[in-house]
Every structure is written in C-alpha cells, then in structure tokens.
Amino acid sequence: MMKRLIPSNEGVVGIVTAFLIVGLIVIVFSVVQTVYVPQWMKENEADHMEAIADQFSQLKFAIDTHSQFKDVNNPMTTSITLGNKEMPVLASSRAYGSIEIIPEQFILKISGALESNSTTSLNTLKYSSSNAYFLDQEYTYEAGAVILSQYQGDTMAIKPSFSITKEGSREYNISINLVNITPVGDKNSISGYGNYPIKTQYISTNEFEIIRISDFSIQTEFSNSWERFLNNSLTQVGLNYSGIGEDKGLHSYYITSDANQVKVVFFTELVINVNIKLIEISAQIAPGWFT
Amino acid sequence: MRNKRKNVAVSEIIGTVLLLGITVALFSILCVVVLAYPHVSAPPSVNLVGMIDNDCLVIEHRGGESLSPETIIVISNETSTTRYILKNVNMSDYSNNSQWDVGEWISIDVSNISKADVAVIDQITGSVIMTGKFKN
C-alpha cells in the first residue's frame, strides 16, 4: 500500500527563522574574523613590540647598573616577552620570538695610533620577532646601544655610553664604554612566545687608552645607525664634518660607510685620544642553573 | 449555527511572528552595517618623534610601518596653518624608496615660527598619527 504525500505549510515560518538566524551568526563571525581579528591582532603585536622596547630599556638599565657598581656578587634579572598568544575562540595566529647572543658581531678597530693599534670584538644580544600580522622587528643590544631594525632600515633606540671632550684647541678625548655580553654555559639562544628571564651579572672591566689615533672603524650590521650617531656626536663638540667619503682638507674628519662598516678618519692636525672601558657582562638567556 | 471564537495557539503564532520579525530586523541592520562599512585599513602603527634642531623641526621615524610619500605634515599656530606633503619636504631617504622608513627623518625650516602645533596625517587612512607642540 502506497502512502500519499500531502502538501503542508506547517512549520515553514520556523524553518525560515532558523535559516535566517544561522545566516546572521555566520555573517557576524565572518565579519569579525576577516575584518576585526586582523586589526586587533596587528594592534596586539604592535603593542608587544612596544613592550619589547621597554624591556630592552630595562635590560640596558641593568647592565649600566652593573657597569657602575662593579659588584660581581649581585646578579640582576630582567625579562623579555618573546611573543604573544592568539585570541581565544576566534581563529588567529600566535606570534613568536627568539633571543640569541651572536658572537663577534661588533668589531671596533682603532688604527694610526702613536703606540699600538687596537681591535675589540664584542658579542651582541638580539631579539627577533616572528609576527603574523605586524611587521617583524629586531632589537639588538650592541656595545651599550639598543638598536631597532626592521626590513627597511634601522635606528638607534638608546645611545651607547660615548662622550667626546675638547681638551685643547686641537685635542679631543673620546671615552667609550663597550659592553661585551658573554653567554652562560652553551645556551646562546631561546625561542618561544612566553616571558623569559635574562639574568645578567658583572664579570670585569678592562680600561685602556690609545693616544693620537688617526682613524677608527666599526664593523656592524647597523652601519647606518652608527654613522648617524657618530656624526652627531662629533659635530656636537665642534668638529667639522667634511661629507661622506670626502677629504676637503679644512675640515676635521670624514666618514666612509658601507653595509657592514663605518669608518671615521680624522685629519692630521687633530690630536685624538681614545679611552676605552671594556665591560664584561654574563647573560643567561635560557632557563637552567649554572654555577 | 453560532460561530465560536477560537483562541487556541494564538500565543504560538504571535511568538513565531515576533521571532521572525526580530530576526529579519537584525538581519537587515547587519546587512546595512556591513555594506556601509568603509573598507579602509587601520591607521599605520608607527612611532614618530619630533624635536627642534637648529631652527628646524625634525621628525624621526622610530619604528613601525613605512609612511607613504603623500603623508601630510601640518604646522599651525594662532595666525597661520601650513600644510606640507612628505614628498616635497627635506627627507633623509636612506632606502631610496620615497617612503618614510624607520631611522629616516624629515626636516622643516621653522625659523620664523616661535610656537606651533604639529600634526602628521596619513592620507591613505585619513588618520592623525602624531600630534605635538614645539617652541623654537
């Protein structure tokens, strides 16, 4: 026996309402997911980069304090937040980051000195972000300076301890505090997204003077930042800049620069003495216990 | 034969009509909001720092997204307002791409201005990305 299908409109309103409600929810989620989530995440990651800038300021403050008090028995701990978490419920990507101590990334060469030339190599401490929405940035602690770099260029966020004083009509003394970061154990890098402590401790200071130098050069990844910094520092004490790579005779110094090096050449009538404090600081950037 | 008024299922019908009405209304509002949404990207996240150096207003890009050559710099005081376009001002374009990138700075002569407000406006999003006051 066959059943007959009888047309009926019962329940049509309920079905239409259900479809509309489901559609409404889908549209809301789609708009939030495609328009708002990327903007929120971009702002989160930009805020995180600002937080990294603050944390590098604290790191520099800790290292400067070590340099000042020279106390080998009092380590200090600051922290770095490597990344940030994704948003709950909504689909978004987590941002990661890494810190590493890079050996011999900064080399200061002083030549043309009266007695002996000098070459000083320093390790640097670098944070690199792996953002999903905001552009990637790197913060590097290098020779006492904090440098912000991103794809398009770099800038010196915090200046190093570098001073020039005029002693006579033609004599200038340059004082530089160079900080060398030494890793503790074999742990040179760490990656992740959490909050990680950096334990720093004073080791030693070696002070020496080089008199009557003719030029010095810096090998660094951030030659633009150092060139601008050196140029500003030298002109502020009245030294005359002759232009990039130009020797005009009447001026005090000139600068040559390429992607990995900055060189400052002083003219012969000047007496330039350099006083260097090489400060050794140990940094433990990975969890663990070392003696 | 008398017609009897039946009130059976009236509340269900009213409930369904109300539910349908609310849903249609919400759906309509959402459609209007979504369709009217201006698809303009968020203002660039950028850190600019301004200072006075040798009678010049110097603004340095201290990190964040690059700014377009069409970025506007407005300097205003009680008597006048001057509008500059980034591509027409003195800029240290180290990366040679006409954009205002990290580490690069612009310099505007303000020797004839003693005190003014400065604003940097991103023309793409129409948003103010920096404001400040300076005294010369």
Short mmCIF file of C-alpha atoms in Angstrom, two decimals:
data_model
loop_
_atom_site.label_atom_id
_atom_site.label_comp_id
_atom_site.label_asym_id
_atom_site.label_seq_id
_atom_site.Cartn_x
_atom_site.Cartn_y
_atom_site.Cartn_z
CA MET A 1 0.00 0.00 0.00
CA MET A 2 1.47 3.36 -1.07
CA LYS A 3 1.38 6.42 1.20
CA ARG A 4 0.21 9.64 -0.34
CA LEU A 5 2.27 12.78 0.12
CA ILE A 6 0.09 15.60 1.30
CA PRO A 7 1.45 19.17 0.84
CA SER A 8 1.55 21.11 4.10
CA ASN A 9 2.84 24.58 5.09
CA GLU A 10 3.11 23.81 8.76
CA GLY A 11 6.49 24.74 10.25
CA VAL A 12 7.60 26.91 7.29
CA VAL A 13 8.00 30.00 9.44
CA GLY A 14 10.16 28.14 11.93
CA ILE A 15 12.42 26.84 9.17
CA VAL A 16 12.81 30.32 7.61
CA THR A 17 13.60 31.79 11.03
CA ALA A 18 16.16 29.10 11.71
CA PHE A 19 17.85 29.77 8.35
CA LEU A 20 17.93 33.50 9.00
CA ILE A 21 19.38 33.05 12.49
CA VAL A 22 22.08 30.71 11.20
CA GLY A 23 22.83 33.17 8.39
CA LEU A 24 23.03 36.01 10.89
CA ILE A 25 25.51 34.14 13.06
CA VAL A 26 27.63 33.17 10.04
CA ILE A 27 27.75 36.78 8.81
CA VAL A 28 28.70 38.11 12.24
CA PHE A 29 31.51 35.61 12.61
CA SER A 30 32.72 36.21 9.05
CA VAL A 31 32.88 39.98 9.51
CA VAL A 32 34.64 39.71 12.85
CA GLN A 33 37.05 37.08 11.57
CA THR A 34 38.02 38.79 8.32
CA VAL A 35 37.89 42.47 9.28
CA TYR A 36 38.31 42.90 13.01
CA VAL A 37 40.55 39.99 14.08
CA PRO A 38 43.50 41.02 11.82
CA GLN A 39 43.25 44.60 13.09
CA TRP A 40 43.07 43.52 16.72
CA MET A 41 45.98 41.13 16.28
CA LYS A 42 48.04 43.76 14.47
CA GLU A 43 47.47 46.17 17.34
CA ASN A 44 48.36 43.43 19.83
CA GLU A 45 51.61 42.69 18.04
CA ALA A 46 52.47 46.39 17.72
CA ASP A 47 51.86 46.75 21.47
CA HIS A 48 54.09 43.75 22.05
CA MET A 49 56.89 45.42 20.06
CA GLU A 50 56.49 48.50 22.29
CA ALA A 51 56.76 46.21 25.31
CA ILE A 52 59.98 44.76 23.89
CA ALA A 53 61.38 48.30 23.59
CA ASP A 54 60.58 48.85 27.29
CA GLN A 55 62.13 45.53 28.24
CA PHE A 56 65.33 46.36 26.36
CA SER A 57 65.44 49.68 28.21
CA GLN A 58 65.28 47.72 31.47
CA LEU A 59 68.00 45.37 30.24
CA LYS A 60 70.23 48.32 29.40
CA PHE A 61 69.49 49.87 32.78
CA ALA A 62 70.51 46.62 34.50
CA ILE A 63 73.76 46.41 32.50
CA ASP A 64 74.54 50.09 33.13
CA THR A 65 73.97 49.47 36.86
CA HIS A 66 76.40 46.54 36.75
CA SER A 67 78.96 48.73 34.98
CA GLN A 68 78.54 51.44 37.58
CA PHE A 69 78.75 49.37 40.77
CA LYS A 70 81.04 46.56 39.54
CA ASP A 71 79.61 44.09 42.03
CA VAL A 72 80.30 40.52 40.94
CA ASN A 73 78.07 39.05 43.65
CA ASN A 74 74.78 40.68 42.71
CA PRO A 75 73.19 39.42 39.51
CA MET A 76 70.11 41.18 38.17
CA THR A 77 67.22 39.69 36.29
CA THR A 78 65.07 41.36 33.66
CA SER A 79 62.64 39.65 31.34
CA ILE A 80 61.74 39.56 27.69
CA THR A 81 58.32 38.54 26.36
CA LEU A 82 59.16 36.61 23.22
CA GLY A 83 55.71 36.54 21.62
CA ASN A 84 52.04 36.88 22.38
CA LYS A 85 49.13 34.48 22.40
CA GLU A 86 46.42 34.11 19.81
CA MET A 87 42.88 35.31 20.55
CA PRO A 88 40.57 32.89 22.30
CA VAL A 89 37.68 31.32 20.33
CA LEU A 90 38.42 33.22 17.11
CA ALA A 91 40.95 31.87 14.64
CA SER A 92 44.21 33.81 14.81
CA SER A 93 47.92 33.12 14.76
CA ARG A 94 50.31 33.23 17.65
CA ALA A 95 53.40 35.48 17.43
CA TYR A 96 56.77 34.01 18.31
CA GLY A 97 60.16 35.46 19.01
CA SER A 98 63.72 34.50 19.78
CA ILE A 99 66.71 35.87 21.63
CA GLU A 100 70.26 34.98 20.77
CA ILE A 101 73.73 36.04 21.70
CA ILE A 102 75.69 36.46 18.48
CA PRO A 103 79.46 36.20 18.83
CA GLU A 104 81.78 38.91 17.48
CA GLN A 105 79.07 40.84 15.74
CA PHE A 106 80.56 44.25 16.59
CA ILE A 107 84.26 44.94 15.96
CA LEU A 108 85.95 48.25 16.82
CA LYS A 109 89.29 48.80 15.11
CA ILE A 110 91.45 51.75 16.08
CA SER A 111 94.43 52.45 13.89
CA GLY A 112 97.08 55.03 13.23
CA ALA A 113 97.82 55.29 16.94
CA LEU A 114 101.11 56.57 18.31
CA GLU A 115 101.95 53.37 20.18
CA SER A 116 99.72 50.47 19.20
CA ASN A 117 96.53 49.87 17.32
CA SER A 118 93.57 48.06 18.85
CA THR A 119 90.87 45.63 17.77
CA THR A 120 87.97 44.84 20.09
CA SER A 121 85.31 42.24 19.24
CA LEU A 122 82.00 42.19 21.06
CA ASN A 123 79.09 39.79 21.26
CA THR A 124 75.62 41.22 20.81
CA LEU A 125 72.24 40.21 22.19
CA LYS A 126 69.43 40.21 19.66
CA TYR A 127 65.67 39.76 19.92
CA SER A 128 63.90 38.81 16.66
CA SER A 129 60.14 38.72 16.29
CA SER A 130 58.12 36.34 14.13
CA ASN A 131 54.88 38.26 13.88
CA ALA A 132 51.89 37.07 11.94
CA TYR A 133 50.17 40.44 11.39
CA PHE A 134 52.54 43.32 12.24
CA LEU A 135 55.90 43.78 10.54
CA ASP A 136 58.85 41.95 12.05
CA GLN A 137 61.29 43.92 14.15
CA GLU A 138 64.60 43.20 15.82
CA TYR A 139 66.05 44.80 18.92
CA THR A 140 69.79 44.44 19.40
CA TYR A 141 71.90 45.31 22.41
CA GLU A 142 75.23 46.15 20.81
CA ALA A 143 78.23 47.74 22.54
CA GLY A 144 75.98 49.54 25.02
CA ALA A 145 73.48 50.74 22.42
CA VAL A 146 70.00 49.42 21.71
CA ILE A 147 69.22 49.36 18.01
CA LEU A 148 65.81 48.82 16.45
CA SER A 149 65.91 47.30 12.98
CA GLN A 150 63.27 46.21 10.55
CA TYR A 151 63.19 45.36 6.87
CA GLN A 152 63.52 48.95 5.64
CA GLY A 153 66.30 50.11 7.93
CA ASP A 154 67.46 50.66 11.48
CA THR A 155 67.63 53.34 14.13
CA MET A 156 69.41 53.73 17.42
CA ALA A 157 66.69 53.46 20.06
CA ILE A 158 69.07 54.04 23.01
CA LYS A 159 72.50 55.56 22.59
CA PRO A 160 75.65 53.97 23.99
CA SER A 161 77.94 55.48 26.58
CA PHE A 162 80.13 57.56 24.28
CA SER A 163 81.46 61.02 25.01
CA ILE A 164 83.88 63.46 23.44
CA THR A 165 85.55 66.27 25.34
CA LYS A 166 87.69 69.04 23.97
CA GLU A 167 90.99 69.32 25.86
CA GLY A 168 92.81 71.97 23.86
CA SER A 169 92.42 73.85 20.64
CA ARG A 170 93.18 70.75 18.59
CA GLU A 171 92.97 67.93 21.14
CA TYR A 172 89.91 65.78 21.81
CA ASN A 173 89.39 62.83 24.16
CA ILE A 174 86.88 60.15 23.24
CA SER A 175 85.54 57.90 26.01
CA ILE A 176 83.71 54.74 25.06
CA ASN A 177 82.15 52.12 27.32
CA LEU A 178 81.98 48.89 25.36
CA VAL A 179 79.84 46.11 26.82
CA ASN A 180 80.55 42.53 25.85
CA ILE A 181 77.75 40.06 26.54
CA THR A 182 79.06 36.61 27.39
CA PRO A 183 76.62 33.68 27.39
CA VAL A 184 76.45 31.42 30.44
CA GLY A 185 77.03 27.77 29.58
CA ASP A 186 76.41 26.80 25.98
CA LYS A 187 72.96 28.34 25.82
CA ASN A 188 73.15 31.05 23.19
CA SER A 189 69.57 31.27 22.05
CA ILE A 190 65.98 30.71 23.05
CA SER A 191 62.72 30.75 21.07
CA GLY A 192 59.07 30.70 22.02
CA TYR A 193 56.28 33.06 22.94
CA GLY A 194 56.36 33.28 26.72
CA ASN A 195 58.05 35.51 29.23
CA TYR A 196 61.70 34.58 29.74
CA PRO A 197 64.13 35.99 32.30
CA ILE A 198 67.56 37.30 31.37
CA LYS A 199 69.95 37.08 34.28
CA THR A 200 72.92 39.43 33.94
CA GLN A 201 75.99 39.55 36.11
CA TYR A 202 79.07 41.75 36.19
CA ILE A 203 82.36 39.99 35.42
CA SER A 204 85.14 42.54 34.91
CA THR A 205 86.24 45.85 33.44
CA ASN A 206 89.36 46.39 31.40
CA GLU A 207 90.30 50.02 30.83
CA PHE A 208 92.90 51.19 28.35
CA GLU A 209 93.86 54.34 26.48
CA ILE A 210 95.06 54.77 22.94
CA ILE A 211 96.64 58.10 22.14
CA ARG A 212 96.92 60.04 18.92
CA ILE A 213 94.78 57.87 16.70
CA SER A 214 94.18 58.75 13.08
CA ASP A 215 91.02 56.75 12.43
CA PHE A 216 88.69 54.11 13.78
CA SER A 217 86.21 51.78 12.17
CA ILE A 218 83.22 49.81 13.38
CA GLN A 219 82.13 46.59 11.74
CA THR A 220 78.44 46.18 12.45
CA GLU A 221 75.20 45.08 10.89
CA PHE A 222 73.78 48.53 11.65
CA SER A 223 76.21 50.85 9.94
CA ASN A 224 73.54 53.49 9.18
CA SER A 225 72.65 53.94 12.83
CA TRP A 226 76.27 54.11 13.96
CA GLU A 227 77.21 56.52 11.20
CA ARG A 228 74.43 58.92 12.20
CA PHE A 229 75.27 58.57 15.88
CA LEU A 230 79.00 59.17 15.37
CA ASN A 231 78.38 62.08 13.04
CA ASN A 232 76.02 63.76 15.52
CA SER A 233 78.38 63.14 18.45
CA LEU A 234 81.40 64.56 16.63
CA THR A 235 79.66 67.64 15.26
CA GLN A 236 78.21 68.46 18.69
CA VAL A 237 81.69 69.14 20.06
CA GLY A 238 82.54 71.45 17.21
CA LEU A 239 84.30 69.07 14.86
CA ASN A 240 83.58 69.87 11.24
CA TYR A 241 82.21 67.13 9.06
CA SER A 242 83.52 67.19 5.52
CA GLY A 243 80.89 64.92 3.99
CA ILE A 244 80.71 61.24 3.32
CA GLY A 245 83.97 59.96 1.90
CA GLU A 246 85.27 63.43 1.10
CA ASP A 247 88.55 64.90 2.25
CA LYS A 248 88.28 68.66 1.95
CA GLY A 249 91.35 69.47 3.97
CA LEU A 250 89.89 72.31 6.01
CA HIS A 251 87.55 70.03 7.92
CA SER A 252 88.10 67.85 10.98
CA TYR A 253 87.01 64.41 9.88
CA TYR A 254 85.19 62.44 7.26
CA ILE A 255 83.18 59.23 7.31
CA THR A 256 83.02 56.33 4.91
CA SER A 257 80.25 53.81 5.25
CA ASP A 258 79.01 50.66 3.58
CA ALA A 259 76.56 47.93 4.55
CA ASN A 260 78.77 46.43 7.26
CA GLN A 261 81.27 49.08 8.25
CA VAL A 262 81.62 52.70 9.30
CA LYS A 263 85.00 54.37 9.27
CA VAL A 264 85.85 57.75 10.78
CA VAL A 265 89.08 59.38 9.61
CA PHE A 266 90.46 62.40 11.47
CA PHE A 267 92.65 64.92 9.78
CA THR A 268 96.27 65.09 10.78
CA GLU A 269 96.21 68.43 12.57
CA LEU A 270 93.95 66.98 15.28
CA VAL A 271 95.10 65.06 18.37
CA ILE A 272 92.51 62.39 19.14
CA ASN A 273 92.89 60.16 22.19
CA VAL A 274 90.54 57.28 22.93
CA ASN A 275 89.77 55.88 26.36
CA ILE A 276 88.01 52.51 26.26
CA LYS A 277 86.31 50.69 29.11
CA LEU A 278 85.65 47.11 28.07
CA ILE A 279 82.99 45.78 30.42
CA GLU A 280 82.31 42.04 30.52
CA ILE A 281 78.77 41.06 31.46
CA SER A 282 77.50 37.50 31.57
CA ALA A 283 73.94 36.85 30.44
CA GLN A 284 71.90 33.73 30.99
CA ILE A 285 69.07 33.78 28.48
CA ALA A 286 67.78 30.24 28.81
CA PRO A 287 66.18 28.56 31.80
CA GLY A 288 68.50 26.38 33.83
CA TRP A 289 71.05 26.53 36.58
CA PHE A 290 74.72 27.16 36.07
CA THR A 291 77.47 27.73 38.54
CA MET B 1 -25.28 27.82 13.89
CA ARG B 2 -23.14 30.04 16.10
CA ASN B 3 -19.55 30.88 15.21
CA LYS B 4 -17.30 30.12 18.13
CA ARG B 5 -14.16 32.24 18.59
CA LYS B 6 -11.13 30.03 18.96
CA ASN B 7 -8.08 31.37 20.89
CA VAL B 8 -6.20 28.14 20.63
CA ALA B 9 -2.48 28.59 19.54
CA VAL B 10 -2.67 32.39 19.34
CA SER B 11 0.38 32.88 21.60
CA GLU B 12 2.40 30.47 19.45
CA ILE B 13 1.55 32.40 16.31
CA ILE B 14 2.36 35.72 17.94
CA GLY B 15 5.64 34.29 19.26
CA THR B 16 6.62 32.99 15.84
CA VAL B 17 5.74 36.28 14.14
CA LEU B 18 7.73 38.22 16.72
CA LEU B 19 10.72 35.90 16.38
CA LEU B 20 10.59 36.21 12.61
CA GLY B 21 10.28 39.98 12.89
CA ILE B 22 13.24 40.29 15.24
CA THR B 23 15.37 38.06 13.04
CA VAL B 24 14.50 39.96 9.87
CA ALA B 25 15.16 43.26 11.62
CA LEU B 26 18.56 42.14 12.96
CA PHE B 27 19.49 40.64 9.62
CA SER B 28 18.57 43.89 7.87
CA ILE B 29 20.52 46.03 10.34
CA LEU B 30 23.56 43.82 10.00
CA CYS B 31 23.40 43.93 6.22
CA VAL B 32 23.20 47.72 6.29
CA VAL B 33 26.13 47.93 8.73
CA VAL B 34 28.27 45.51 6.74
CA LEU B 35 27.51 47.03 3.37
CA ALA B 36 28.09 50.54 4.70
CA TYR B 37 31.38 49.56 6.36
CA PRO B 38 34.17 51.64 4.83
CA HIS B 39 36.81 49.13 3.84
CA VAL B 40 39.68 51.36 4.91
CA SER B 41 42.68 49.83 6.58
CA ALA B 42 43.57 50.79 10.14
CA PRO B 43 45.92 53.75 10.67
CA PRO B 44 49.57 52.76 10.39
CA SER B 45 51.18 51.73 13.62
CA VAL B 46 54.22 53.97 13.71
CA ASN B 47 56.37 55.74 16.27
CA LEU B 48 57.35 59.31 15.33
CA VAL B 49 59.42 61.64 17.47
CA GLY B 50 59.70 65.38 16.87
CA MET B 51 62.35 67.84 18.04
CA ILE B 52 63.73 71.28 17.22
CA ASP B 53 67.27 71.30 15.90
CA ASN B 54 68.93 74.47 14.54
CA ASP B 55 65.66 76.28 13.75
CA CYS B 56 64.35 73.18 12.01
CA LEU B 57 61.52 70.90 13.06
CA VAL B 58 62.96 67.40 12.79
CA ILE B 59 60.61 64.42 12.95
CA GLU B 60 62.21 61.00 13.06
CA HIS B 61 60.62 57.64 12.26
CA ARG B 62 61.45 55.48 15.29
CA GLY B 63 59.94 52.18 14.19
CA GLY B 64 56.76 50.75 12.77
CA GLU B 65 55.20 50.77 9.35
CA SER B 66 56.52 52.89 6.50
CA LEU B 67 54.61 56.04 5.59
CA SER B 68 53.64 56.98 2.05
CA PRO B 69 55.07 59.99 0.19
CA GLU B 70 51.57 61.50 0.35
CA THR B 71 51.69 61.81 4.14
CA ILE B 72 50.71 65.30 5.27
CA ILE B 73 52.51 67.39 7.88
CA VAL B 74 50.50 70.31 9.25
CA ILE B 75 52.11 73.11 11.25
CA SER B 76 49.66 75.56 12.75
CA ASN B 77 49.73 78.42 15.20
CA GLU B 78 47.36 81.22 16.13
CA THR B 79 47.89 83.11 12.90
CA SER B 80 48.52 80.55 10.19
CA THR B 81 48.37 76.94 9.13
CA THR B 82 50.89 75.45 6.74
CA ARG B 83 50.43 72.10 5.07
CA TYR B 84 53.34 70.09 3.72
CA ILE B 85 53.34 66.89 1.69
CA LEU B 86 56.05 64.42 2.64
CA LYS B 87 57.37 64.04 -0.91
CA ASN B 88 58.03 67.79 -1.05
CA VAL B 89 59.92 68.19 2.22
CA ASN B 90 63.56 67.54 3.00
CA MET B 91 63.78 63.85 3.96
CA SER B 92 66.77 61.58 4.59
CA ASP B 93 65.61 58.80 2.29
CA TYR B 94 68.36 56.29 3.11
CA SER B 95 66.50 53.41 1.49
CA ASN B 96 65.78 55.41 -1.71
CA ASN B 97 62.17 54.28 -1.98
CA SER B 98 60.44 57.67 -1.38
CA GLN B 99 58.73 56.14 1.66
CA TRP B 100 59.33 57.33 5.19
CA ASP B 101 61.03 54.32 6.77
CA VAL B 102 62.49 53.54 10.16
CA GLY B 103 65.54 55.65 11.02
CA GLU B 104 64.70 58.30 8.42
CA TRP B 105 63.80 61.86 9.36
CA ILE B 106 62.24 64.92 7.81
CA SER B 107 63.36 68.48 8.39
CA ILE B 108 61.22 71.61 8.02
CA ASP B 109 62.54 75.12 8.49
CA VAL B 110 60.59 76.81 11.30
CA SER B 111 62.92 79.73 11.95
CA ASN B 112 60.05 82.21 11.52
CA ILE B 113 57.74 80.37 13.92
CA SER B 114 58.17 80.67 17.67
CA LYS B 115 55.48 78.30 18.86
CA ALA B 116 53.13 75.98 16.99
CA ASP B 117 51.32 72.67 16.87
CA VAL B 118 52.38 69.94 14.50
CA ALA B 119 50.33 67.02 13.21
CA VAL B 120 51.25 64.19 10.89
CA ILE B 121 48.33 62.77 8.93
CA ASP B 122 48.28 59.55 6.98
CA GLN B 123 46.41 60.39 3.79
CA ILE B 124 45.56 56.77 2.94
CA THR B 125 43.53 56.19 6.08
CA GLY B 126 42.82 59.83 6.85
CA SER B 127 44.06 59.38 10.38
CA VAL B 128 46.26 61.54 12.57
CA ILE B 129 49.32 59.51 13.51
CA MET B 130 51.21 62.10 15.52
CA THR B 131 50.48 65.41 17.18
CA GLY B 132 52.73 67.63 19.22
CA LYS B 133 53.68 71.15 20.22
CA PHE B 134 57.01 72.82 19.72
CA LYS B 135 58.71 76.01 20.81
CA ASN B 136 61.54 77.45 18.80
#
